[in-house]
Amino acid sequence: MSARLALTLACTASDRTRPVLDGRVPVPGVELNALVGEPEDIFRRALRDRAFDVAELSMGSHIVTTARGDAPYVGVPVFPSRAFRHSAIYIRTDRGIRTAAGLAGRTVGLPEYQQTAALWVRGILREQHGVDTRRIAWRTGGERVAIALPEGFDVRPLGEDLDAALSAGRLDALIAPRPPECFARRSAPVDRLYPDYRAEEVAWHRATGFFPIMHCLAVRRDVADRHPWLPLELFRAFAEARALALAELRLVNVLRVSLPWIAAAYEEQAAVMGGDPWPYGFARNREEVAAMVRYAVADGLAARPIPPEALFHPSTLHETA
């Protein structure tokens, strides 16, 4: 019997990834050394050090590096993280900002300009609300990989803690997937732009059909070149793991999820998003990925449009799940 291929896999732990991480769903021919972590650290190590054979990767950063031709990883159309992001816009309530249009001309903080959550929010501001995002002064906490923007974009490191700057009023707003401390503690005049963010997100989903992709699975290019069969086997394994996770949501004899009304939540979700709210596969997500590329070009992060197919390994483009 030939030895199995030993690979490192770095990703976050979720109901969709745990069946692969704990070995319930094996990847044929592969022995995985699973490294569980938080996205920020995984992305930084993957992009700067190429530290992992297989990794969960920021879609924003993957688009940036692919568009400029130095991507260290090639994607697999498995999307372990998706999230609506209307909830990620925090504003100073003492600045007269009442709507998305009120962000024009303001100073807005971001953990990173290339962060996928910020990519989605800027796209929504432009395409759904007509906001000229070039008229916003973007102030960042730093970038995981270097970016070079054309003239006309006011993007600079803030040079101080984003939460402290928002709390002190040196920022008018903040876009961040994690709530700022000053909001959580109610220690400053800060609130969400959309307090009823769920209603906004449901309406936007019904208008666009999108459930925003945040991360994809990716294989380091040298590994994919040596083992071209690997991306497809990874796709199939993670698709099976996702199917197991979704099936558990429907088990109500013994609740597998620690939410008392999970059955009602599942029915409500299905009414809004259909029976399969977490689609994997390139064809099912092509339009959404194309929108992300369009946003990246408008943001100055990509110098030119790239075909969405360029982000993923060719062997995976025709698989569905």
C-alpha positions as a printed Julia matrix, in Angstrom:
321×3 Matrix{Float64}:
   0.0    0.0     0.0
   1.44   3.38   -0.96
   1.94   5.95    1.78
  -0.63   8.69    2.09
   0.35  12.27    1.27
   1.03  14.21    4.49
  -0.3   17.78    4.33
  -0.97  20.65    6.71
  -4.47  22.13    6.72
  -5.11  25.45    8.47
  -8.69  26.6     8.93
 -11.23  27.73   11.47
 -13.37  25.17   13.25
 -17.06  25.22   12.36
 -19.84  22.7    11.86
 -18.89  22.75    8.16
 -15.19  21.99    8.68
 -15.12  19.78   11.79
 -15.97  16.53    9.96
 -12.76  16.96    7.96
 -10.73  18.26   10.92
 -11.69  15.32   13.16
 -11.32  12.69   10.47
 -14.97  11.7    10.08
 -14.67  12.71    6.45
 -11.28  11.67    5.07
  -9.56  13.08    2.02
  -8.61  10.01   -0.08
  -4.87   9.52   -0.28
  -4.15  12.27    2.25
  -3.11  12.39    5.89
  -4.04  15.83    7.19
  -2.28  17.6    10.02
  -5.14  19.9    11.0
  -4.18  23.27   12.45
  -7.18  25.12   13.87
  -6.9   28.87   14.28
  -8.46  32.28   13.78
  -8.7   33.73   10.28
  -6.44  36.74   10.8
  -3.47  34.6    11.87
  -4.07  31.91    9.23
  -4.28  34.47    6.42
  -1.17  36.32    7.56
   0.94  33.17    7.76
  -0.41  31.75    4.51
   0.13  34.89    2.47
   3.41  36.09    3.97
   5.12  32.79    4.73
   3.23  30.27    2.56
   3.12  28.3     5.79
   0.42  25.74    4.94
  -0.2   23.2     2.19
  -3.95  23.81    2.34
  -5.56  26.82    4.0
  -8.72  28.77    4.47
  -8.0   32.03    2.68
  -9.46  35.53    2.52
 -11.28  35.96   -0.79
 -10.35  39.64   -0.85
  -6.64  38.88   -0.57
  -6.93  35.98   -3.01
  -8.46  38.27   -5.62
  -5.75  40.91   -5.03
  -2.86  38.47   -5.41
  -4.39  36.59   -8.33
  -5.09  39.79  -10.24
  -1.48  40.94   -9.92
  -0.06  37.51  -10.75
   1.71  36.55   -7.52
  -0.92  34.42   -5.78
   0.78  31.76   -3.64
  -2.41  29.67   -3.51
  -5.02  28.46   -5.97
  -8.62  28.33   -4.81
 -11.05  25.46   -4.41
 -14.72  26.56   -4.67
 -15.43  25.58   -1.09
 -16.53  28.61    0.93
 -16.21  27.86    4.65
 -17.09  31.4     5.69
 -19.98  33.5     4.41
 -21.65  36.36    6.27
 -23.97  39.25    5.63
 -22.19  42.49    6.47
 -24.76  45.24    6.94
 -24.22  44.54   10.64
 -20.51  45.41   10.32
 -21.0   49.18    9.8
 -20.61  51.16   13.04
 -21.13  54.92   13.18
 -20.66  57.79   15.6
 -24.21  58.82   16.43
 -23.11  62.43   17.03
 -22.06  63.06   13.41
 -25.47  63.28   11.75
 -25.03  60.01    9.83
 -28.51  58.61    9.29
 -28.17  56.63    6.07
 -25.46  55.01    3.95
 -25.26  58.21    1.9
 -24.12  59.99    5.07
 -20.8   58.14    4.94
 -19.67  60.1     1.87
 -16.83  62.47    2.73
 -16.29  60.88    6.16
 -13.27  59.26    7.79
 -13.92  55.54    8.14
 -11.75  52.92    9.81
 -11.06  49.41    8.56
  -8.91  46.6     9.94
  -7.56  46.23    6.38
  -8.54  47.82    3.09
  -8.31  44.43    1.34
 -10.4   42.67    4.02
 -13.28  40.81    2.41
 -15.92  42.26    4.75
 -14.81  45.76    3.74
 -14.79  44.77    0.07
 -18.43  43.74    0.33
 -19.49  46.83    2.28
 -17.86  49.2    -0.22
 -19.54  47.33   -3.08
 -22.91  47.58   -1.36
 -22.41  51.29   -0.65
 -21.65  51.99   -4.31
 -24.09  49.71   -6.08
 -27.08  49.75   -3.73
 -26.78  53.27   -2.26
 -24.88  55.31   -4.84
 -22.08  56.29   -2.45
 -18.84  57.46   -4.06
 -16.42  55.44   -1.96
 -13.48  57.48   -3.3
 -14.84  60.41   -1.32
 -14.3   58.48    1.89
 -11.02  58.74    3.8
 -10.21  55.13    4.64
  -7.95  54.58    7.67
  -6.62  51.06    8.28
  -5.02  49.09   11.03
  -2.48  47.65    8.53
  -2.41  45.16    5.67
  -1.55  41.45    5.72
   0.11  41.79    2.31
   1.26  44.96    0.61
  -1.21  46.71   -1.67
  -0.55  49.41   -4.26
  -3.49  51.63   -5.15
  -3.78  54.07   -8.06
  -4.09  57.8    -7.48
  -7.41  59.03   -6.22
  -7.82  56.63   -3.28
  -7.42  58.09    0.21
  -6.26  54.98    2.05
  -3.68  55.24    4.84
  -2.72  53.42    8.04
  -4.38  55.05   11.02
  -1.36  54.62   13.27
  -3.43  53.91   16.37
  -5.99  51.44   17.68
  -9.19  51.57   15.65
 -11.48  51.13   18.64
  -9.73  53.89   20.57
  -9.97  56.25   17.59
 -13.69  55.53   17.12
 -14.33  55.95   20.84
 -12.45  59.27   20.91
 -14.19  60.57   17.79
 -11.18  60.57   15.49
 -13.13  58.25   13.19
 -16.67  58.91   12.0
 -17.39  55.24   11.38
 -15.82  51.81   11.41
 -16.37  48.75    9.21
 -15.36  45.61   11.11
 -16.61  42.02   11.37
 -15.98  42.07   15.13
 -17.97  44.63   17.16
 -15.72  47.37   18.58
 -15.34  47.41   22.34
 -16.79  50.9    22.66
 -19.98  49.63   21.02
 -20.15  46.44   23.08
 -19.62  48.36   26.33
 -21.77  51.33   25.29
 -18.89  53.56   26.38
 -19.11  56.0    23.45
 -21.84  57.39   21.16
 -21.46  54.49   18.7
 -24.16  52.33   17.15
 -24.74  50.26   14.06
 -25.76  52.15   10.93
 -28.49  49.52   10.64
 -29.75  48.61   14.13
 -32.25  46.23   12.49
 -29.5   44.79   10.32
 -31.26  41.48    9.8
 -34.13  43.14    7.96
 -31.63  45.03    5.76
 -29.69  41.87    5.01
 -32.79  39.84    4.15
 -34.0   42.58    1.79
 -30.57  42.83    0.15
 -30.38  39.04   -0.23
 -33.79  38.96   -1.89
 -32.67  41.7    -4.28
 -29.29  40.17   -5.2
 -29.47  36.47   -4.35
 -26.04  36.76   -2.69
 -24.9   35.33    0.65
 -21.53  37.09    0.81
 -18.53  34.81    0.4
 -15.78  35.66    2.88
 -13.24  32.84    2.58
 -12.39  30.02    0.22
 -10.36  26.87    0.6
  -7.0   27.09   -1.18
  -4.03  24.87   -2.02
  -0.5   26.21   -2.22
   0.38  26.34   -5.9
   3.5   24.18   -5.7
   1.47  21.5    -3.89
  -1.34  21.66   -6.46
   1.21  21.46   -9.3
   2.79  18.31   -7.82
  -0.55  16.69   -6.98
  -3.15  17.93   -9.51
  -5.71  15.4    -8.24
  -5.73  17.02   -4.77
  -8.01  20.08   -5.26
 -10.88  17.94   -6.52
 -10.55  15.45   -3.65
 -10.56  18.37   -1.18
 -13.67  19.79   -2.81
 -15.52  16.49   -2.48
 -14.47  15.97    1.14
 -15.5   19.45    2.27
 -18.76  19.19    0.34
 -19.53  15.99    2.22
 -18.66  17.69    5.52
 -20.99  20.59    4.72
 -23.82  18.15    3.91
 -23.37  16.49    7.29
 -23.52  19.86    9.04
 -26.71  20.92    7.27
 -28.32  17.56    8.0
 -27.64  17.99   11.72
 -29.6   21.24   11.75
 -32.73  19.27   10.89
 -32.35  16.7    13.69
 -34.79  17.64   16.42
 -35.18  14.41   18.4
 -31.98  15.43   20.21
 -30.82  18.96   19.37
 -27.3   18.86   17.91
 -27.0   22.65   18.08
 -27.33  24.6    21.33
 -30.25  26.73   20.18
 -33.66  25.8    21.61
 -35.61  26.91   18.53
 -33.17  25.7    15.9
 -35.97  23.97   13.97
 -37.92  27.22   13.67
 -34.73  29.08   12.7
 -34.02  26.51   10.01
 -37.54  26.83    8.61
 -37.28  30.62    8.58
 -33.89  30.46    6.89
 -35.24  28.06    4.26
 -38.16  30.4     3.56
 -35.75  33.28    2.86
 -32.78  31.49    1.29
 -34.09  28.16    0.05
 -33.19  24.7     1.21
 -29.44  24.98    0.54
 -28.16  28.28    1.9
 -24.46  27.35    1.77
 -23.68  26.56   -1.88
 -20.29  25.19   -2.87
 -19.07  24.81   -6.44
 -17.95  27.35   -9.02
 -21.0   27.45  -11.29
 -23.41  28.09   -8.44
 -21.29  30.99   -7.2
 -19.88  32.45  -10.4
 -22.08  35.56  -10.41
 -21.22  36.33   -6.8
 -17.48  35.86   -7.37
 -17.71  38.08  -10.46
 -19.31  40.79   -8.29
 -16.39  40.54   -5.86
 -13.91  40.97   -8.71
 -15.88  44.0    -9.9
 -15.75  45.48   -6.4
 -11.98  44.89   -6.21
 -11.43  46.75   -9.49
 -13.6   49.66   -8.33
 -11.64  49.75   -5.05
  -8.31  49.97   -6.88
  -7.26  46.62   -5.41
  -7.19  44.93   -8.83
  -5.71  46.78  -11.78
  -7.86  44.84  -14.23
 -10.85  42.54  -14.24
  -9.97  38.86  -14.13
 -12.21  35.95  -15.09
 -13.71  34.42  -11.93
 -12.41  31.06  -13.21
  -8.83  32.29  -12.71
  -9.26  32.12   -8.93
  -9.84  28.35   -8.82
  -8.07  25.17   -9.84
  -9.29  24.02  -13.27
 -10.16  20.53  -12.04
 -12.82  21.94   -9.7
 -14.69  24.26  -12.04
 -17.35  21.77  -13.13
 -18.04  20.16   -9.75
 -21.3   20.87   -7.95
 -22.39  20.24   -4.39
